[in-house]
Short mmCIF file of C-alpha atoms in Angstrom, two decimals:
data_model
loop_
_atom_site.label_atom_id
_atom_site.label_comp_id
_atom_site.label_asym_id
_atom_site.label_seq_id
_atom_site.Cartn_x
_atom_site.Cartn_y
_atom_site.Cartn_z
CA MET A 1 0.10 0.01 -0.04
CA ARG A 2 1.73 0.60 -0.65
CA ALA A 3 4.50 1.78 1.13
CA ARG A 4 2.74 2.65 4.34
CA ILE A 5 2.93 4.90 7.20
CA HIS A 6 3.99 3.24 10.48
CA SER A 7 3.13 4.44 13.95
CA ASN A 8 1.86 3.82 17.50
CA GLY A 9 3.99 0.51 17.74
CA HIS A 10 3.52 0.55 21.56
CA LEU A 11 -0.16 0.59 21.22
CA ILE A 12 0.02 -2.38 19.06
CA GLY A 13 2.24 -4.16 21.44
CA ILE A 14 -0.18 -3.59 24.28
CA ALA A 15 -3.19 -4.69 22.16
CA ALA A 16 -1.29 -7.91 20.99
CA VAL A 17 -0.44 -8.90 24.60
CA ALA A 18 -4.00 -8.56 25.42
CA LEU A 19 -5.10 -10.72 22.53
CA LEU A 20 -2.48 -13.37 23.43
CA ALA A 21 -3.55 -13.46 27.06
CA SER A 22 -7.07 -13.93 25.94
CA GLY A 23 -5.97 -17.21 24.07
CA CYS A 24 -7.65 -15.97 20.81
CA SER A 25 -6.94 -18.20 17.55
CA LEU A 26 -4.85 -16.40 14.98
CA VAL A 27 -5.27 -19.15 12.35
CA SER A 28 -8.10 -21.27 11.12
CA SER A 29 -8.75 -24.89 12.29
CA GLU A 30 -7.69 -26.06 8.70
CA ASN A 31 -4.10 -25.59 9.53
CA ASP A 32 -4.12 -27.09 13.06
CA GLY A 33 -1.49 -29.69 13.95
CA GLU A 34 2.35 -29.79 13.20
CA PRO A 35 3.59 -29.26 9.71
CA GLU A 36 6.17 -31.76 8.19
CA ALA A 37 9.58 -31.47 9.53
CA THR A 38 10.98 -30.40 6.25
CA ASP A 39 8.44 -27.53 5.80
CA LYS A 40 8.63 -25.62 9.29
CA THR A 41 9.71 -22.49 7.62
CA VAL A 42 7.42 -20.26 5.60
CA THR A 43 8.69 -17.10 3.87
CA LEU A 44 6.47 -14.19 3.41
CA VAL A 45 7.46 -11.59 0.68
CA ALA A 46 6.18 -8.24 1.17
CA HIS A 47 6.66 -4.69 0.43
CA GLU A 48 8.95 -2.49 2.58
CA SER A 49 6.33 -1.20 4.82
CA PHE A 50 4.69 -4.30 5.99
CA ALA A 51 4.61 -4.43 9.79
CA LEU A 52 2.54 -6.28 12.18
CA PRO A 53 3.30 -6.58 15.99
CA ASP A 54 6.06 -9.06 17.02
CA GLU A 55 3.58 -10.60 19.53
CA LEU A 56 1.21 -11.49 16.69
CA VAL A 57 4.02 -13.20 14.63
CA ALA A 58 4.98 -15.20 17.70
CA ALA A 59 1.37 -16.30 18.41
CA PHE A 60 1.06 -17.36 14.74
CA GLU A 61 4.31 -19.26 15.19
CA LYS A 62 3.50 -21.05 18.34
CA GLU A 63 0.01 -22.08 17.16
CA SER A 64 0.83 -23.14 13.65
CA GLY A 65 4.28 -24.69 14.25
CA TYR A 66 5.75 -22.47 11.41
CA THR A 67 8.64 -20.36 11.60
CA LEU A 68 7.70 -17.22 9.80
CA GLU A 69 10.41 -15.52 7.86
CA ILE A 70 9.54 -11.93 6.40
CA SER A 71 11.40 -10.97 3.22
CA LYS A 72 10.79 -7.15 2.44
CA LEU A 73 11.22 -5.79 -1.11
CA GLU A 74 10.40 -2.14 -2.18
CA ASP A 75 7.08 -0.67 -3.10
CA ALA A 76 4.40 -2.95 -4.17
CA GLY A 77 5.18 -2.09 -7.95
CA ALA A 78 8.65 -3.26 -7.47
CA LEU A 79 7.50 -6.21 -5.55
CA THR A 80 5.23 -7.28 -8.34
CA ASN A 81 8.01 -6.95 -10.97
CA GLN A 82 10.20 -8.98 -8.77
CA LEU A 83 7.55 -11.71 -8.37
CA VAL A 84 7.07 -11.83 -12.16
CA LEU A 85 10.85 -12.16 -12.99
CA THR A 86 11.40 -14.87 -10.41
CA LYS A 87 7.94 -16.83 -10.92
CA ASP A 88 9.87 -19.98 -11.83
CA ASP A 89 12.11 -19.86 -8.87
CA PRO A 90 10.07 -17.79 -6.28
CA VAL A 91 11.74 -15.70 -3.69
CA GLY A 92 9.41 -16.91 -0.97
CA ASP A 93 6.16 -19.05 -0.52
CA VAL A 94 3.49 -16.45 0.16
CA VAL A 95 3.33 -12.66 -0.64
CA PHE A 96 1.46 -9.70 0.78
CA GLY A 97 1.19 -6.36 -0.65
CA VAL A 98 0.29 -6.86 -4.37
CA ASP A 99 -2.36 -4.31 -5.13
CA ASN A 100 -5.29 -3.88 -7.75
CA SER A 101 -3.08 -1.70 -9.87
CA PHE A 102 -0.67 -4.06 -10.50
CA ALA A 103 -2.43 -7.42 -9.58
CA THR A 104 -3.57 -8.44 -13.13
CA ARG A 105 0.12 -8.27 -14.43
CA ALA A 106 1.21 -11.06 -11.77
CA VAL A 107 -2.09 -13.01 -12.20
CA ASP A 108 -1.61 -13.25 -16.04
CA GLU A 109 1.91 -14.12 -15.38
CA GLY A 110 0.84 -17.40 -13.51
CA VAL A 111 2.77 -16.22 -10.41
CA PHE A 112 0.11 -17.50 -7.80
CA ALA A 113 -1.38 -20.94 -6.93
CA SER A 114 -5.20 -21.12 -6.31
CA TYR A 115 -6.22 -20.72 -2.82
CA ALA A 116 -9.85 -19.81 -1.79
CA PRO A 117 -9.99 -19.14 2.14
CA LYS A 118 -13.13 -18.54 4.06
CA LEU A 119 -13.31 -14.67 4.00
CA PRO A 120 -14.61 -12.78 6.88
CA ALA A 121 -17.82 -10.73 6.42
CA GLY A 122 -17.34 -7.93 4.20
CA ALA A 123 -14.22 -9.12 2.41
CA GLY A 124 -15.84 -10.37 -0.45
CA LYS A 125 -16.53 -6.98 -2.09
CA PHE A 126 -12.77 -6.61 -2.33
CA GLU A 127 -12.01 -9.72 -4.35
CA LEU A 128 -10.18 -8.76 -7.59
CA GLU A 129 -12.47 -8.74 -10.48
CA GLY A 130 -11.91 -11.49 -13.04
CA ASP A 131 -9.79 -13.47 -10.55
CA ASP A 132 -11.82 -16.72 -11.34
CA ASP A 133 -8.99 -18.93 -10.28
CA ASP A 134 -8.69 -17.51 -6.63
CA ALA A 135 -5.15 -16.31 -7.12
CA LEU A 136 -5.56 -13.56 -4.79
CA THR A 137 -7.00 -12.85 -1.31
CA PRO A 138 -7.96 -9.32 -0.31
CA ILE A 139 -6.47 -8.36 3.15
CA ASP A 140 -6.66 -4.41 3.33
CA ASN A 141 -7.74 -1.46 1.56
CA GLY A 142 -7.46 2.30 1.44
CA ASN A 143 -7.79 5.15 -0.94
CA VAL A 144 -4.77 7.01 -2.59
CA CYS A 145 -5.61 10.58 -2.52
CA VAL A 146 -3.70 13.98 -2.86
CA ASN A 147 -2.56 15.12 0.64
CA VAL A 148 -1.96 18.65 1.45
CA ASP A 149 -0.03 20.32 4.39
CA ASP A 150 -2.61 22.66 5.78
CA ALA A 151 -0.23 24.07 8.42
CA TRP A 152 2.28 25.04 5.70
CA PHE A 153 -0.53 26.65 3.47
CA ARG A 154 -1.74 28.77 6.61
CA LYS A 155 1.84 29.83 7.69
CA GLN A 156 2.39 30.82 3.99
CA GLY A 157 -1.02 32.73 3.63
CA ILE A 158 -1.83 30.82 0.43
CA PRO A 159 -5.12 28.96 0.00
CA ALA A 160 -4.55 25.24 -0.25
CA PRO A 161 -5.53 23.51 -3.45
CA THR A 162 -8.82 21.71 -3.56
CA SER A 163 -8.89 19.83 -6.92
CA LEU A 164 -6.72 17.91 -9.37
CA ALA A 165 -7.13 20.88 -11.82
CA ASP A 166 -5.77 23.22 -9.14
CA LEU A 167 -2.46 21.34 -9.20
CA THR A 168 -1.54 23.02 -12.59
CA GLU A 169 -2.02 26.43 -11.47
CA PRO A 170 0.91 28.77 -11.14
CA ALA A 171 0.09 29.28 -7.30
CA TYR A 172 1.20 25.67 -6.75
CA LYS A 173 4.17 25.60 -9.00
CA ASP A 174 7.23 23.45 -7.61
CA LEU A 175 4.81 22.38 -4.55
CA PHE A 176 3.66 18.83 -5.75
CA VAL A 177 5.55 15.48 -5.18
CA ILE A 178 4.35 12.31 -6.73
CA PRO A 179 5.77 8.70 -6.39
CA GLY A 180 6.50 7.26 -9.79
CA ALA A 181 3.83 5.28 -11.65
CA SER A 182 6.21 2.63 -13.03
CA THR A 183 7.63 1.85 -9.74
CA SER A 184 5.00 2.69 -7.12
CA SER A 185 1.56 1.24 -6.49
CA PRO A 186 0.33 4.68 -5.02
CA GLY A 187 1.84 6.47 -8.12
CA LEU A 188 0.20 4.11 -10.55
CA ALA A 189 -2.97 4.57 -8.57
CA PHE A 190 -2.67 8.34 -8.87
CA LEU A 191 -2.03 8.15 -12.74
CA LEU A 192 -5.00 5.80 -13.04
CA ALA A 193 -7.17 8.46 -11.02
CA THR A 194 -6.20 11.00 -13.56
CA ILE A 195 -6.94 8.77 -16.55
CA GLU A 196 -10.35 8.13 -15.23
CA GLU A 197 -10.80 11.82 -14.48
CA TYR A 198 -9.49 13.38 -17.76
CA GLY A 199 -10.09 10.28 -20.26
CA ASP A 200 -8.08 10.75 -23.44
CA GLU A 201 -6.79 14.08 -22.15
CA TRP A 202 -4.90 12.77 -19.30
CA PRO A 203 -1.49 13.25 -21.23
CA THR A 204 -2.21 16.98 -21.47
CA TYR A 205 -3.12 16.93 -17.87
CA TRP A 206 0.39 15.36 -16.94
CA GLU A 207 2.30 17.60 -19.37
CA ASP A 208 0.52 20.65 -17.42
CA LEU A 209 1.75 19.03 -14.13
CA VAL A 210 5.16 18.61 -15.37
CA ALA A 211 5.32 22.09 -16.78
CA ASN A 212 4.13 23.45 -13.31
CA GLY A 213 7.14 21.93 -11.46
CA ALA A 214 5.56 18.66 -10.20
CA LYS A 215 8.40 16.35 -8.82
CA VAL A 216 8.43 12.69 -9.52
CA VAL A 217 10.22 10.34 -7.27
CA LYS A 218 10.73 6.56 -7.21
CA GLY A 219 8.28 5.56 -4.20
CA TRP A 220 5.93 6.65 -1.78
CA SER A 221 8.48 6.68 1.10
CA ASP A 222 10.81 9.02 -0.85
CA ALA A 223 7.74 11.33 -1.54
CA TYR A 224 6.27 11.40 1.87
CA PHE A 225 9.30 11.15 4.20
CA THR A 226 11.91 13.04 2.16
CA ASP A 227 10.12 15.81 0.03
CA PHE A 228 6.72 16.39 1.93
CA THR A 229 6.85 19.56 4.11
CA PHE A 230 5.41 17.39 7.09
CA SER A 231 8.57 15.52 7.15
CA GLY A 232 11.06 18.36 6.61
CA GLY A 233 10.84 18.59 2.83
CA ASP A 234 10.04 21.57 0.68
CA ARG A 235 6.79 20.21 -1.11
CA PRO A 236 3.54 20.60 0.86
CA ILE A 237 1.49 18.68 -1.62
CA VAL A 238 2.02 14.88 -1.99
CA VAL A 239 0.30 11.64 -3.19
CA SER A 240 -0.61 9.66 -0.32
CA TYR A 241 -3.77 7.99 1.58
CA ASP A 242 -7.14 8.94 2.89
CA SER A 243 -5.82 7.53 6.36
CA SER A 244 -2.83 9.71 6.44
CA PRO A 245 -4.18 12.69 8.20
CA ALA A 246 -4.89 10.47 11.23
CA PHE A 247 -0.92 10.30 11.30
CA THR A 248 -0.16 13.93 11.16
CA LEU A 249 -1.84 14.93 14.44
CA ASN A 250 -0.57 17.70 16.80
CA LYS A 251 0.92 16.70 20.24
CA ALA A 252 -2.44 16.95 21.93
CA GLY A 253 -3.89 14.66 19.28
CA THR A 254 -6.90 17.10 18.73
CA LYS A 255 -6.14 18.34 15.30
CA SER A 256 -4.41 17.04 12.12
CA THR A 257 -2.06 19.20 10.29
CA THR A 258 -2.75 17.66 6.71
CA SER A 259 -5.74 16.84 4.87
CA ALA A 260 -6.56 14.68 1.84
CA LEU A 261 -8.47 15.80 -1.24
CA LEU A 262 -11.39 13.31 -1.39
CA ASP A 263 -12.94 14.07 -4.71
CA ASN A 264 -10.36 12.15 -6.88
CA CYS A 265 -9.08 9.32 -4.77
CA PHE A 266 -8.34 5.87 -6.29
CA GLU A 267 -9.37 2.73 -4.22
CA GLN A 268 -6.46 0.46 -3.47
CA VAL A 269 -6.88 -3.08 -2.31
CA GLU A 270 -3.77 -5.12 -1.27
CA TYR A 271 -3.92 -8.95 -1.59
CA ALA A 272 -2.18 -11.93 -0.39
CA GLY A 273 -1.37 -15.02 -2.59
CA VAL A 274 0.26 -18.35 -2.50
CA LEU A 275 3.52 -18.51 -4.77
CA ARG A 276 3.27 -21.26 -7.37
CA GLY A 277 6.81 -22.09 -8.24
CA ASP A 278 7.51 -25.39 -10.42
CA GLU A 279 8.37 -28.93 -9.92
CA ASP A 280 12.08 -28.04 -9.44
CA HIS A 281 11.45 -25.04 -7.18
CA GLU A 282 8.43 -25.98 -4.94
CA THR A 283 7.00 -23.57 -2.56
CA ASN A 284 5.57 -24.28 1.15
CA VAL A 285 1.92 -24.36 -0.03
CA ALA A 286 0.62 -25.48 3.32
CA GLY A 287 2.46 -22.91 5.34
CA ALA A 288 1.56 -20.13 2.64
CA GLU A 289 -2.05 -20.90 3.07
CA ALA A 290 -1.71 -20.81 6.88
CA VAL A 291 -0.17 -17.27 6.60
CA ILE A 292 -3.12 -16.12 4.46
CA ASP A 293 -5.46 -17.47 7.15
CA TRP A 294 -3.59 -15.62 9.79
CA LEU A 295 -3.73 -12.30 7.65
CA LEU A 296 -7.65 -12.71 7.65
CA SER A 297 -7.77 -13.59 11.42
CA PRO A 298 -9.69 -11.03 13.73
CA GLU A 299 -6.58 -10.32 15.50
CA VAL A 300 -4.56 -9.16 12.47
CA GLN A 301 -7.41 -7.46 10.80
CA ALA A 302 -7.66 -5.31 13.97
CA ALA A 303 -3.89 -4.65 13.83
CA LEU A 304 -3.64 -3.26 10.34
CA ALA A 305 -4.84 0.10 11.07
CA PRO A 306 -2.59 1.08 13.77
CA SER A 307 0.34 -0.72 12.34
CA MET A 308 0.08 0.11 8.71
CA TYR A 309 -2.54 2.86 8.51
CA VAL A 310 -4.79 0.75 6.30
CA PHE A 311 -8.41 -0.36 6.67
CA PRO A 312 -9.26 -3.92 7.22
CA VAL A 313 -11.43 -5.82 4.65
CA ALA A 314 -13.48 -7.61 7.54
CA ASP A 315 -16.67 -5.76 8.64
CA GLY A 316 -16.98 -4.86 12.34
CA VAL A 317 -13.31 -4.29 13.04
CA GLU A 318 -12.61 -1.50 15.70
CA LEU A 319 -10.61 1.23 14.37
CA PRO A 320 -8.34 3.56 16.40
CA ALA A 321 -10.58 6.29 18.00
CA GLU A 322 -8.95 9.16 16.11
CA TRP A 323 -9.66 7.65 12.71
CA ALA A 324 -13.31 8.55 12.86
CA THR A 325 -12.33 12.15 12.99
CA PHE A 326 -9.22 12.32 10.92
CA ALA A 327 -9.18 9.27 8.51
CA LYS A 328 -12.11 10.56 6.30
CA ARG A 329 -13.18 8.34 3.39
CA PRO A 330 -14.45 9.60 -0.01
CA GLN A 331 -17.96 9.00 -0.76
CA GLY A 332 -16.92 7.93 -4.11
CA THR A 333 -13.75 6.92 -5.93
CA GLU A 334 -12.17 6.78 -9.33
CA GLN A 335 -12.62 3.35 -10.94
CA VAL A 336 -10.71 1.76 -13.78
CA ALA A 337 -11.66 -1.71 -14.48
CA PRO A 338 -8.89 -4.57 -13.80
CA ALA A 339 -9.36 -5.88 -17.50
CA ASP A 340 -8.57 -2.19 -18.79
CA ILE A 341 -5.70 -1.83 -16.45
CA ALA A 342 -4.31 -5.14 -17.75
CA SER A 343 -4.79 -4.23 -21.30
CA GLU A 344 -3.63 -0.64 -21.26
CA ARG A 345 -1.10 -0.37 -18.45
CA LYS A 346 1.96 -0.91 -20.69
CA ALA A 347 1.08 1.75 -23.12
CA TRP A 348 -0.20 4.18 -20.34
CA LEU A 349 3.14 3.65 -18.57
CA GLU A 350 5.20 4.16 -21.67
CA GLU A 351 3.40 7.53 -22.46
CA TRP A 352 3.68 8.64 -18.76
CA THR A 353 7.34 7.82 -18.92
CA GLU A 354 7.85 9.91 -22.19
CA ILE A 355 5.92 12.83 -20.56
CA ILE A 356 7.88 12.93 -17.42
CA SER A 357 11.32 12.60 -19.24
CA ARG A 358 10.87 15.53 -21.50
#
């Protein structure tokens, strides 16, 4: 998700200890019992911002009998590229973090084995359209939105932008930073949002953005934690998430210093999948399925918001109290059909690359 914001680790630890003390089950009964001796390690491949409390990982290992190794690559875009390049000799057994902007590429390349776990209530609406072979399981969701540093704009006495169109205006020259669409899932999500908003005129919009000094960087972490003014950078407009303002609270926790523009967001869903391998490079399928069951468990779904600043796919999960006020969700989002993304992604990215390289 994306690279993702990490915060409130001490709160996670407290919550996780409480869960352990209650004896809650973290994996489904389908995976009860000890795994085979030769398959006691399962490797989860994820993007760089995957984070769950150590206590939840320890509980999974104790109950399942597996040792969980977590291998982090970069953003979900780079992660997907790596999965495709290594599909015959996978870099792990199970993956988390492939999102709906890149998912069709990995599915079409045959990266995943089929697995259809029992989904919690509400998760079904996040399944990948056209995934008839059950290659991917939805785990979390969020919306990629333009974020603005309201405190910076107030200090400068400049009205903050309120729309995509505003970002091409001279008042916002050299103020916008965007993660790259070819290397970053939030970056691609933002590109897709502009394609949906402007249709065939999207290249003109991007030409105007570039002419107005928009800066394109490799990934979301670079944009948010290096260039965004909240983090000490010099650009007060950034592509991030609808949940990000819940991270940028003042010391009293009563006000956010940033806000998300909610009119042109792109819904992002992150998935998990069992890596297929081949007869010479078999993966730990049983272990991979146990990990996916664990990611869908009530305990992990409850930990997603405070640890990775994403929304769970399960209904009825209690979110951090401040989210009701500061993690406002859009009433509607820009939508591009997965089939269209699959057929047009390469051409769109080639044209986008040409525009930002001029």
